[in-house]
Coordinates of C-alpha atoms in Angstrom, one line a residue:
M1 CA -50.2 111.2 -31.5
L2 CA -49.8 107.8 -33.5
Q3 CA -47.5 109.5 -36.0
E4 CA -45.8 111.4 -33.2
F5 CA -45.0 108.4 -31.1
N6 CA -43.3 106.7 -33.8
K7 CA -41.0 109.2 -34.8
R8 CA -39.6 109.6 -31.4
K9 CA -39.4 106.6 -30.7
A10 CA -37.3 106.1 -34.0
L11 CA -35.1 108.8 -32.8
A12 CA -35.0 107.3 -29.4
T13 CA -33.9 103.9 -30.7
A14 CA -31.8 105.9 -33.4
Q15 CA -28.1 104.7 -32.6
P16 CA -25.5 108.1 -33.5
N17 CA -21.7 107.4 -34.2
G18 CA -22.8 104.3 -35.9
G19 CA -23.8 102.6 -33.3
K20 CA -20.9 104.1 -30.5
H21 CA -22.2 104.8 -27.6
K22 CA -21.0 106.8 -24.5
P23 CA -21.1 104.9 -21.7
G24 CA -24.7 105.3 -20.7
Q25 CA -26.0 106.7 -23.6
G26 CA -28.5 103.1 -23.9
D27 CA -30.0 103.5 -21.0
L28 CA -30.8 107.2 -21.6
L29 CA -32.2 106.6 -24.1
A30 CA -34.3 103.5 -23.5
A31 CA -35.2 105.6 -20.4
L32 CA -36.7 108.3 -22.9
H33 CA -37.9 105.7 -24.9
R34 CA -39.7 104.0 -22.3
A35 CA -41.6 107.4 -20.6
L36 CA -42.5 108.1 -24.4
D37 CA -44.8 104.5 -24.1
A38 CA -46.2 106.0 -20.9
Q39 CA -47.5 108.7 -21.6
V40 CA -48.7 107.8 -24.7
L41 CA -50.9 104.8 -23.3
E42 CA -51.5 107.2 -20.4
R43 CA -53.0 109.8 -23.5
A44 CA -55.1 106.8 -24.9
E45 CA -56.3 105.5 -21.6
R46 CA -57.7 109.4 -21.1
R47 CA -59.5 108.9 -24.2
N48 CA -61.2 106.3 -23.8
V49 CA -62.2 107.6 -20.6
R50 CA -64.5 110.0 -22.0
A51 CA -65.1 107.5 -24.4
G52 CA -66.9 105.9 -21.5
I53 CA -64.6 102.8 -22.0
E54 CA -62.5 101.1 -20.2
I55 CA -60.1 98.9 -21.2
R56 CA -57.7 96.2 -19.2
H57 CA -54.5 94.8 -20.7
P58 CA -54.6 91.9 -19.1
F59 CA -51.1 90.9 -20.1
F60 CA -49.5 92.6 -18.0
S61 CA -50.7 91.0 -15.1
H62 CA -47.7 88.7 -12.7
R63 CA -49.7 85.9 -13.3
F64 CA -50.1 85.3 -16.7
M65 CA -46.5 86.2 -17.2
Q66 CA -45.6 83.7 -15.1
F67 CA -47.5 81.1 -17.0
A68 CA -46.5 82.5 -20.5
F69 CA -43.0 82.2 -19.4
S70 CA -43.5 78.2 -17.5
T71 CA -45.2 77.4 -20.8
P72 CA -43.4 74.2 -22.4
P73 CA -41.1 75.2 -25.4
H74 CA -43.1 72.5 -27.5
L75 CA -46.6 73.8 -26.4
R76 CA -46.0 77.7 -28.2
L77 CA -43.0 76.2 -31.3
Q78 CA -43.2 73.2 -33.4
G79 CA -41.0 73.9 -35.9
N80 CA -42.3 76.4 -38.2
I81 CA -46.1 76.7 -36.9
S82 CA -46.1 79.5 -33.9
K83 CA -48.5 79.1 -31.0
V84 CA -49.4 76.2 -31.1
I85 CA -51.6 76.1 -27.5
H86 CA -53.6 78.9 -29.1
R87 CA -54.4 76.9 -33.1
Q88 CA -55.7 74.1 -30.8
G89 CA -57.6 75.6 -28.2
M90 CA -59.6 77.1 -31.3
K91 CA -59.0 74.7 -33.2
D92 CA -63.2 73.9 -32.8
V93 CA -64.2 77.7 -33.2
L94 CA -61.8 79.2 -35.8
P95 CA -62.0 78.2 -39.6
R96 CA -59.0 75.2 -41.1
V97 CA -58.5 78.1 -43.1
I98 CA -56.9 80.3 -40.7
L99 CA -56.1 78.0 -37.7
E100 CA -53.5 76.6 -40.5
R101 CA -52.2 80.2 -41.8
N102 CA -48.5 82.1 -40.3
D103 CA -49.7 85.3 -41.3
K104 CA -51.3 88.5 -39.8
A105 CA -54.7 89.3 -40.9
E106 CA -54.7 92.9 -41.5
F107 CA -58.8 94.4 -41.5
S108 CA -57.4 97.8 -41.4
G109 CA -57.9 99.3 -44.3
V110 CA -60.8 97.0 -45.5
F111 CA -62.7 97.5 -41.5
R112 CA -62.3 102.2 -42.8
L113 CA -64.0 101.4 -45.8
K114 CA -67.3 100.3 -44.3
L115 CA -66.6 102.2 -40.8
D116 CA -67.9 105.5 -42.0
A117 CA -71.5 103.6 -43.2
M118 CA -71.9 102.6 -39.2
E119 CA -71.9 105.9 -37.5
G120 CA -75.2 105.2 -36.4
A121 CA -74.7 101.8 -35.4
F122 CA -71.6 103.3 -32.8
T123 CA -73.1 106.5 -32.0
M124 CA -77.1 105.3 -31.3
E125 CA -77.7 101.7 -31.3
I126 CA -74.0 99.9 -29.7
P127 CA -74.3 102.4 -26.4
S128 CA -78.4 101.3 -26.5
K129 CA -77.8 97.4 -26.4
R130 CA -74.8 98.2 -24.1
P131 CA -75.2 101.0 -21.4
T132 CA -73.1 99.2 -19.3
W133 CA -70.2 99.3 -21.6
V134 CA -70.4 102.7 -23.3
T135 CA -72.1 105.7 -23.2
E136 CA -74.0 107.5 -26.2
V137 CA -71.9 111.3 -25.4
G138 CA -68.8 108.6 -25.0
M139 CA -69.0 107.1 -28.8
I140 CA -70.4 110.4 -30.9
D141 CA -66.6 111.5 -29.0
L142 CA -64.7 108.5 -29.8
F143 CA -66.1 108.4 -33.3
A144 CA -66.0 111.9 -34.0
S145 CA -61.8 111.3 -33.6
Y146 CA -61.6 109.3 -35.7
R147 CA -63.5 111.5 -38.6
K148 CA -60.4 114.1 -37.7
N149 CA -57.7 111.3 -37.9
P150 CA -59.3 107.6 -40.0
Q151 CA -56.1 106.6 -40.0
S152 CA -55.0 106.9 -36.6
G153 CA -54.7 102.7 -36.3
W154 CA -55.6 102.9 -32.5
L155 CA -59.0 104.3 -32.7
V156 CA -60.0 102.1 -35.4
W157 CA -59.3 99.2 -33.0
I158 CA -61.0 100.1 -30.4
L159 CA -64.0 100.7 -33.1
W160 CA -63.2 97.3 -34.0
S161 CA -62.7 95.8 -31.1
I162 CA -66.1 97.3 -29.8
Y163 CA -68.3 96.6 -33.0
V164 CA -66.9 92.5 -33.3
C165 CA -67.6 92.1 -29.3
D166 CA -71.2 93.5 -30.1
T167 CA -71.5 91.1 -32.1
I168 CA -70.7 88.2 -30.1
F169 CA -72.0 88.6 -26.4
K170 CA -75.6 88.4 -26.3
P171 CA -76.9 91.7 -24.6
S172 CA -77.3 92.1 -21.4

């Protein structure tokens, strides 16, 4: 599904005729792209519902957007250091080496190496510890979807998120 999304996105943003669009063509391409984004998000949401997972998008809320845009620039960027406010907020939680780095950490390859050995944790242990979060049937379905398409970044991200939350939060 992700490969299909990326192909369509590339087509939707392609610039025919050397980037010269007819009047309104750019708006049409943008509208098609937004519709495709919505379709992909809806499919992902349906998969999550089948797995017994409710995904929330706090960054899409109106209040959060207002806050983000009203944050003074010096709290977001200082020189070549970005996310200053995040770094300050996490200074007592994260190691200094992580707080000071300027690149993104790529974990999916490392996590995929361990993921297959963790099937029991995802399909039995976590559902029994977290029945208000996930269902056993849903997690079995989610892990089976991952097995069918282990290169799917979205499935790896969902499984990683569940694992991290289970590790961090004390059982209810």
